[in-house]
JSON list of C-alpha atoms in Angstrom, two decimals:
[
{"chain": "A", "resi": 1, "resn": "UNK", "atom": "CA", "xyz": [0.00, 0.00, 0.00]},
{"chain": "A", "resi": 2, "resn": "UNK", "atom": "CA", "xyz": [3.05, 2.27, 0.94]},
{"chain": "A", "resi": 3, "resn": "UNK", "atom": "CA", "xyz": [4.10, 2.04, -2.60]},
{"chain": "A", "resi": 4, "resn": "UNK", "atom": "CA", "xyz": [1.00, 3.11, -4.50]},
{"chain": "A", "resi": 5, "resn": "UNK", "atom": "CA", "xyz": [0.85, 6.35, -2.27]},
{"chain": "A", "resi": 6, "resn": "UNK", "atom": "CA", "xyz": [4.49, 6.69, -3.03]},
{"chain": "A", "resi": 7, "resn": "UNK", "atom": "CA", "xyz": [3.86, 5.97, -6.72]},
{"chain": "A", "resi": 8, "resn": "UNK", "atom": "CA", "xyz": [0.84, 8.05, -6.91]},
{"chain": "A", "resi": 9, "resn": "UNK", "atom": "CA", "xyz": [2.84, 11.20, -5.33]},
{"chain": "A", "resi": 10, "resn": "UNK", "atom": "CA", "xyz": [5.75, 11.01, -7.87]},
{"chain": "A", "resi": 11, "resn": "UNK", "atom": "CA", "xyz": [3.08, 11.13, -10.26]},
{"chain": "A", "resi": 12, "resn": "UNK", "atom": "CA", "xyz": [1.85, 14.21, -8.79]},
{"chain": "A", "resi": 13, "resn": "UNK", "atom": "CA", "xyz": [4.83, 15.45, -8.87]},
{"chain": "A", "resi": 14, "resn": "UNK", "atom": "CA", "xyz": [5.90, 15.09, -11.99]},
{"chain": "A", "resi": 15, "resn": "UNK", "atom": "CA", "xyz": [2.51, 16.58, -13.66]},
{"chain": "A", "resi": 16, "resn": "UNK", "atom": "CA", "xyz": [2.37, 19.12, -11.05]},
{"chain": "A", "resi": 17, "resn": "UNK", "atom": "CA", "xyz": [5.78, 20.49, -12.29]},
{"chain": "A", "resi": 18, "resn": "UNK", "atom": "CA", "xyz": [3.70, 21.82, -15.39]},
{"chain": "A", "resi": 19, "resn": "UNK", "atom": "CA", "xyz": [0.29, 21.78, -15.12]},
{"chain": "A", "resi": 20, "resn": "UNK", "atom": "CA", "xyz": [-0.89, 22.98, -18.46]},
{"chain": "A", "resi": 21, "resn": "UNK", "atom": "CA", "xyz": [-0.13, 19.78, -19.80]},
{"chain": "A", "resi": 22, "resn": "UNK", "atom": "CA", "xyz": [-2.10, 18.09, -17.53]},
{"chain": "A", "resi": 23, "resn": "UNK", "atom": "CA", "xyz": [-4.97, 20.53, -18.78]},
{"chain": "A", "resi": 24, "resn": "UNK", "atom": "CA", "xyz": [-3.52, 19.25, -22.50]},
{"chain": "A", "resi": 25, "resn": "UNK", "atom": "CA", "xyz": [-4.16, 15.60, -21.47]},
{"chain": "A", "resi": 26, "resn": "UNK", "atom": "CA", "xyz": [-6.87, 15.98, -19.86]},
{"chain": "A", "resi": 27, "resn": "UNK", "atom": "CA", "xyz": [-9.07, 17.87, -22.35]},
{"chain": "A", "resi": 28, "resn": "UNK", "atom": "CA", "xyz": [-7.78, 15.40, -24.98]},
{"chain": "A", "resi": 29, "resn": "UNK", "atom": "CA", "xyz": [-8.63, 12.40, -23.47]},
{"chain": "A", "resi": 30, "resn": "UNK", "atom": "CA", "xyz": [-12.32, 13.93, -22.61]},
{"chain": "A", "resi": 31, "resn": "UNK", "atom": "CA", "xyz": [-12.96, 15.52, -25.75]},
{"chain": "A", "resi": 32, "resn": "UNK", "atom": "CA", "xyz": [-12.21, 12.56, -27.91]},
{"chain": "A", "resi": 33, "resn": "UNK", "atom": "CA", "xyz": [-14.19, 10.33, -24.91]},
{"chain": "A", "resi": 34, "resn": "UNK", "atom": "CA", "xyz": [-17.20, 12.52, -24.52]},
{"chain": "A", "resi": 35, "resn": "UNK", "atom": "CA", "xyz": [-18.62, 12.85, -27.84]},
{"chain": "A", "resi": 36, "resn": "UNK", "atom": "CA", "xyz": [-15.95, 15.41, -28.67]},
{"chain": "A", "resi": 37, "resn": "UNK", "atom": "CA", "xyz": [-17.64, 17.79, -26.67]},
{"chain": "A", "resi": 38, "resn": "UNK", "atom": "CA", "xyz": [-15.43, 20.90, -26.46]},
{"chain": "A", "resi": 39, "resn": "UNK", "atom": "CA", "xyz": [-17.40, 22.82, -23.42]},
{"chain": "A", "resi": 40, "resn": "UNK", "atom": "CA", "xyz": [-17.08, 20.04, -21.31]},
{"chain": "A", "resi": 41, "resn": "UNK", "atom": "CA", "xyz": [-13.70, 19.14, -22.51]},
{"chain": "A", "resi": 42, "resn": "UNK", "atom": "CA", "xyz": [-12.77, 22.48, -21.00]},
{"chain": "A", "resi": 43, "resn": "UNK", "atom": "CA", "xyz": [-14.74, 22.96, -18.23]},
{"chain": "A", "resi": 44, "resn": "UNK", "atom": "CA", "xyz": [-13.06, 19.35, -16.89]},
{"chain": "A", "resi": 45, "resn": "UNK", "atom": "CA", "xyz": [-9.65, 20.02, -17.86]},
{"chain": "A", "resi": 46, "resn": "UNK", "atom": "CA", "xyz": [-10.14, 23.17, -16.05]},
{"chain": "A", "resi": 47, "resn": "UNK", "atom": "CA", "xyz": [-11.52, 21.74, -12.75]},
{"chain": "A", "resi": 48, "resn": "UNK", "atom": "CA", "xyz": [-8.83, 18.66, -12.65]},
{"chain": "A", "resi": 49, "resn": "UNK", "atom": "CA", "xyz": [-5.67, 21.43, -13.43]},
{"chain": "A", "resi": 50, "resn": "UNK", "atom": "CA", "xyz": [-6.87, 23.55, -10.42]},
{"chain": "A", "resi": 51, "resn": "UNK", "atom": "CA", "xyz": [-5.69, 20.93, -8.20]},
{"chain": "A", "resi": 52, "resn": "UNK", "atom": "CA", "xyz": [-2.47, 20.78, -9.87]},
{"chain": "A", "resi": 53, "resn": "UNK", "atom": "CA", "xyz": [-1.93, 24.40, -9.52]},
{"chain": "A", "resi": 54, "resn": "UNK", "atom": "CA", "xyz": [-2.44, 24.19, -6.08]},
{"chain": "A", "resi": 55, "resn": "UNK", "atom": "CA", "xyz": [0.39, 22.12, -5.48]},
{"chain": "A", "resi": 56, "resn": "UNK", "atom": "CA", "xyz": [2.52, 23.76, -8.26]},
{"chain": "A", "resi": 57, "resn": "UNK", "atom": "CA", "xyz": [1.96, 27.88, -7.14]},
{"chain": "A", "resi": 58, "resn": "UNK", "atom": "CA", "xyz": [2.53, 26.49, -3.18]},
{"chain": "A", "resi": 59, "resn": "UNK", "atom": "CA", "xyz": [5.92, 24.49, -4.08]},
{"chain": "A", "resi": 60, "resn": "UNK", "atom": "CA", "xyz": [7.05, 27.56, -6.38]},
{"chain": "A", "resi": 61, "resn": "UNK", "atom": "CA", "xyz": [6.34, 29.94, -3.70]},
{"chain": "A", "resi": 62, "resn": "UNK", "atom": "CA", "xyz": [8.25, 27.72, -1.05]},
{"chain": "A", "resi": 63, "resn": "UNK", "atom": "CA", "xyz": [11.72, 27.70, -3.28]},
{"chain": "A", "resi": 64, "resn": "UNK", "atom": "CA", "xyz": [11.18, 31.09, -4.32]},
{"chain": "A", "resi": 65, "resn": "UNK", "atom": "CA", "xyz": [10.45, 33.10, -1.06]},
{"chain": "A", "resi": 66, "resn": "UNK", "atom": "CA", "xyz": [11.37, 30.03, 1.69]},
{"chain": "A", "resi": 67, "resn": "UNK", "atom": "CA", "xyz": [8.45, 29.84, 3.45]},
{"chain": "A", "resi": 68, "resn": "UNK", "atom": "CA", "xyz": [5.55, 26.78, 2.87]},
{"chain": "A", "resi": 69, "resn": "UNK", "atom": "CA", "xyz": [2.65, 28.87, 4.29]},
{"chain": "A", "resi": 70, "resn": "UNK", "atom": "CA", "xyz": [1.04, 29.23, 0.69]},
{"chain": "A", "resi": 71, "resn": "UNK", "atom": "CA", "xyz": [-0.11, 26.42, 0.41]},
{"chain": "A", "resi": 72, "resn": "UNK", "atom": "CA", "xyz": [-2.77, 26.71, 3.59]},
{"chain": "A", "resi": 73, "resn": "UNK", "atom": "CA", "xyz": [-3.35, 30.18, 2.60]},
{"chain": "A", "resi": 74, "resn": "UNK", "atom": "CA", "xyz": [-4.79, 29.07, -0.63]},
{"chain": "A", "resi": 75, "resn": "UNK", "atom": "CA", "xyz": [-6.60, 26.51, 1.03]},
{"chain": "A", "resi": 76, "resn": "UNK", "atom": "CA", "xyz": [-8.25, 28.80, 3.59]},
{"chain": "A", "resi": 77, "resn": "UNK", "atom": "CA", "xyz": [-9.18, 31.37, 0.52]},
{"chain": "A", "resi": 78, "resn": "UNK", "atom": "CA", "xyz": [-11.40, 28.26, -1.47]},
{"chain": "A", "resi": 79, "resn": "UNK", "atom": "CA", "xyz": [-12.88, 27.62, 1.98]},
{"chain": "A", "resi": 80, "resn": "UNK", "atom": "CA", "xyz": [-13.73, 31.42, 2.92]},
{"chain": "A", "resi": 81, "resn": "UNK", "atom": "CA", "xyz": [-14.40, 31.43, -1.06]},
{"chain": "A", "resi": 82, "resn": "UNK", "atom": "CA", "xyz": [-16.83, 28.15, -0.75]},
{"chain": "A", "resi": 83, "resn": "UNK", "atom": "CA", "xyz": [-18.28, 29.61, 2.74]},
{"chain": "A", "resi": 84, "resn": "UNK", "atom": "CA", "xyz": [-19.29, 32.83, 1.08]},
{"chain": "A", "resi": 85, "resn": "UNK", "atom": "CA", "xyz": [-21.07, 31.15, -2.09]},
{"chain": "A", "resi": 86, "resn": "UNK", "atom": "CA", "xyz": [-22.93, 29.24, 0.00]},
{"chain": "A", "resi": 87, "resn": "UNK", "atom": "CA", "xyz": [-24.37, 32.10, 2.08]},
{"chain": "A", "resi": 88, "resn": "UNK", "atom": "CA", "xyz": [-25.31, 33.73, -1.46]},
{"chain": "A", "resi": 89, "resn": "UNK", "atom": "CA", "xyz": [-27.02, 31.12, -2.53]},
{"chain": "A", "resi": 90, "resn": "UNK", "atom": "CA", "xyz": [-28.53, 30.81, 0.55]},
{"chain": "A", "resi": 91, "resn": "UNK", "atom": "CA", "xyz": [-29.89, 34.17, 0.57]},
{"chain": "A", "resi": 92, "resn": "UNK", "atom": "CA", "xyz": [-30.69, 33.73, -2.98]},
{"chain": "A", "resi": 93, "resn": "UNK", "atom": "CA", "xyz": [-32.66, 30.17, -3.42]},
{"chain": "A", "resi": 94, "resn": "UNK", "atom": "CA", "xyz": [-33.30, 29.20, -0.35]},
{"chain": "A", "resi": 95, "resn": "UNK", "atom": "CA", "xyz": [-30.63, 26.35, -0.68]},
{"chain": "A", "resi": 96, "resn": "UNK", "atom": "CA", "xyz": [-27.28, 25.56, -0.87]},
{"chain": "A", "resi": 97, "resn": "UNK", "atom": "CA", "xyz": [-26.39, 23.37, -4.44]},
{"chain": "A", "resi": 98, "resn": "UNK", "atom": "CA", "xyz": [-22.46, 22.34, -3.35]},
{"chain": "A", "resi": 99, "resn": "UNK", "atom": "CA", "xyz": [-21.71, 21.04, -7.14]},
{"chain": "A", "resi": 100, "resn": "UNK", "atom": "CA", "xyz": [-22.08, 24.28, -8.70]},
{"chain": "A", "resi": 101, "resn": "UNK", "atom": "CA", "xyz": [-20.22, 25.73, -5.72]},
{"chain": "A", "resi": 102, "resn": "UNK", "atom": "CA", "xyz": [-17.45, 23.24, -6.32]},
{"chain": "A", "resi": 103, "resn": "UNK", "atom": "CA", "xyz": [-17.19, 23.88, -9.98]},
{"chain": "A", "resi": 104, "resn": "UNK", "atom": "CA", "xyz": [-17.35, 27.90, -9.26]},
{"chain": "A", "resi": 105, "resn": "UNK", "atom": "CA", "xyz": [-13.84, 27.41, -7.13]},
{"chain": "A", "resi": 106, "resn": "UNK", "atom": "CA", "xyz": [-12.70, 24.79, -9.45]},
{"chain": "A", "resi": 107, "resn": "UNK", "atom": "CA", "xyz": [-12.70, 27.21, -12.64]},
{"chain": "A", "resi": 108, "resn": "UNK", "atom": "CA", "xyz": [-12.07, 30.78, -10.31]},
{"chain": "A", "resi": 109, "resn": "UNK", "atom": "CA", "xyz": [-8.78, 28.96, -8.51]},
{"chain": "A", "resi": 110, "resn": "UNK", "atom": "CA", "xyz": [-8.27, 27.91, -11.96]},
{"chain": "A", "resi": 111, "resn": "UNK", "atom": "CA", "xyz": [-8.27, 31.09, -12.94]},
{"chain": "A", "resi": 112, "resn": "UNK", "atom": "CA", "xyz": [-6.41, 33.18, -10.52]},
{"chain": "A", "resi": 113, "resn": "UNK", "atom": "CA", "xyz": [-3.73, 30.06, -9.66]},
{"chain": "A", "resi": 114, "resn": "UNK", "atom": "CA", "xyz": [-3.01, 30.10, -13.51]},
{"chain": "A", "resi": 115, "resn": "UNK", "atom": "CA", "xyz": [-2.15, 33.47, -13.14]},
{"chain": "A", "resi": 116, "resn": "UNK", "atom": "CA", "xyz": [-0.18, 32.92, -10.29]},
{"chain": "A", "resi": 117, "resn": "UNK", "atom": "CA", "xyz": [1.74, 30.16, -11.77]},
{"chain": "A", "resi": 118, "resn": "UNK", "atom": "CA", "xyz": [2.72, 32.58, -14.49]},
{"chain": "A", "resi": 119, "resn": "UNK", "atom": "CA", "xyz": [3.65, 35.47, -12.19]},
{"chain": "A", "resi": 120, "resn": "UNK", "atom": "CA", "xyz": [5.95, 33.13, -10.26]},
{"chain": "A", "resi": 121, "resn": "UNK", "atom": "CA", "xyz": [7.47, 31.84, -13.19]},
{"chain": "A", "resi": 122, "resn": "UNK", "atom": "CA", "xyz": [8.49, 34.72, -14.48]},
{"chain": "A", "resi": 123, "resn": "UNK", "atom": "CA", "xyz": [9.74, 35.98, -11.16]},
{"chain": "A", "resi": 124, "resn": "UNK", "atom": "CA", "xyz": [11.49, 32.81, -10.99]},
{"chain": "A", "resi": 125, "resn": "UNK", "atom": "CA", "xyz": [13.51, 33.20, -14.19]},
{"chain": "A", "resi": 126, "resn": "UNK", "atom": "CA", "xyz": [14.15, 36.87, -12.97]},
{"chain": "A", "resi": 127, "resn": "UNK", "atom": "CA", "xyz": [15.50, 35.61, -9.24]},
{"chain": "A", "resi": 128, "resn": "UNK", "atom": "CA", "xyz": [17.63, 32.91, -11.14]},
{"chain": "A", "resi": 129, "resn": "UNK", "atom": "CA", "xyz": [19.12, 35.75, -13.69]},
{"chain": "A", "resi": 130, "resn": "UNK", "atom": "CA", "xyz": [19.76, 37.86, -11.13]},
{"chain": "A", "resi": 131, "resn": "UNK", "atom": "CA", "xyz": [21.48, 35.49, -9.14]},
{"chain": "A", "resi": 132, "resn": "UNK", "atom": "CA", "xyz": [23.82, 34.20, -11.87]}
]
């Protein structure tokens, strides 16, 4: 059992490194499984990549600025994020529908952690210049 965890991490690892191509696999292997369906396709790929942006922005973050707090701060932002949807659909109808909440923070963390993985790149190549 100690493997497959240990297997399943390396994996993580290794598509974690660069998530877009986990977003590249992903929306291939739905499109051409789904009917070739290119809204879902995306919508998926989208949802899946979040969670390897969440491990790629907190480990850049980590070597870049030395500290591994990131990583619960995102965290703690989908859950304040999650909390507050909730409460406005609450208000709104009455009830609280938790798959369209999940697929709000799956496409928004997509959206801002994509951005962040770009930012941190690039301030990553700058560090390394700078340093060399």
């Amino acid at each position: 059992m100690n493997e497959i965890l240990e297997w399943l991490h390396q994996l993580y690892k290794v598509i974690a490194f660069v998530p877009f191509v986990a977003f590249l696999i992903t929306w291939l292997i739905i499109y051409y499984g789904c009917g070739r369906n290119k809204r879902k396709a995306t919508y998926v790929s989208m949802d899946i990549t979040t969670l390897f942006l969440i491990g790629s922005v907190a480990y850049m973050s980590r070597n870049l600025f030395g500290s591994g707090m990131l990583v619960w701060t995102i965290i703690l932002f989908f859950l304040i994020a999650a909390g507050l949807l909730g409460n406005l659909q609450n208000r709104i109808k009455g009830r609280i529908d938790l798959v369209k909440i999940v697929r709000t923070l799956g496409r928004l963390g997509f959206l801002l952690l994509g951005a962040c993985y770009v930012l941190l790149l690039f301030f990553g190549i700058g560090k390394y210049m700078i340093s060399s």
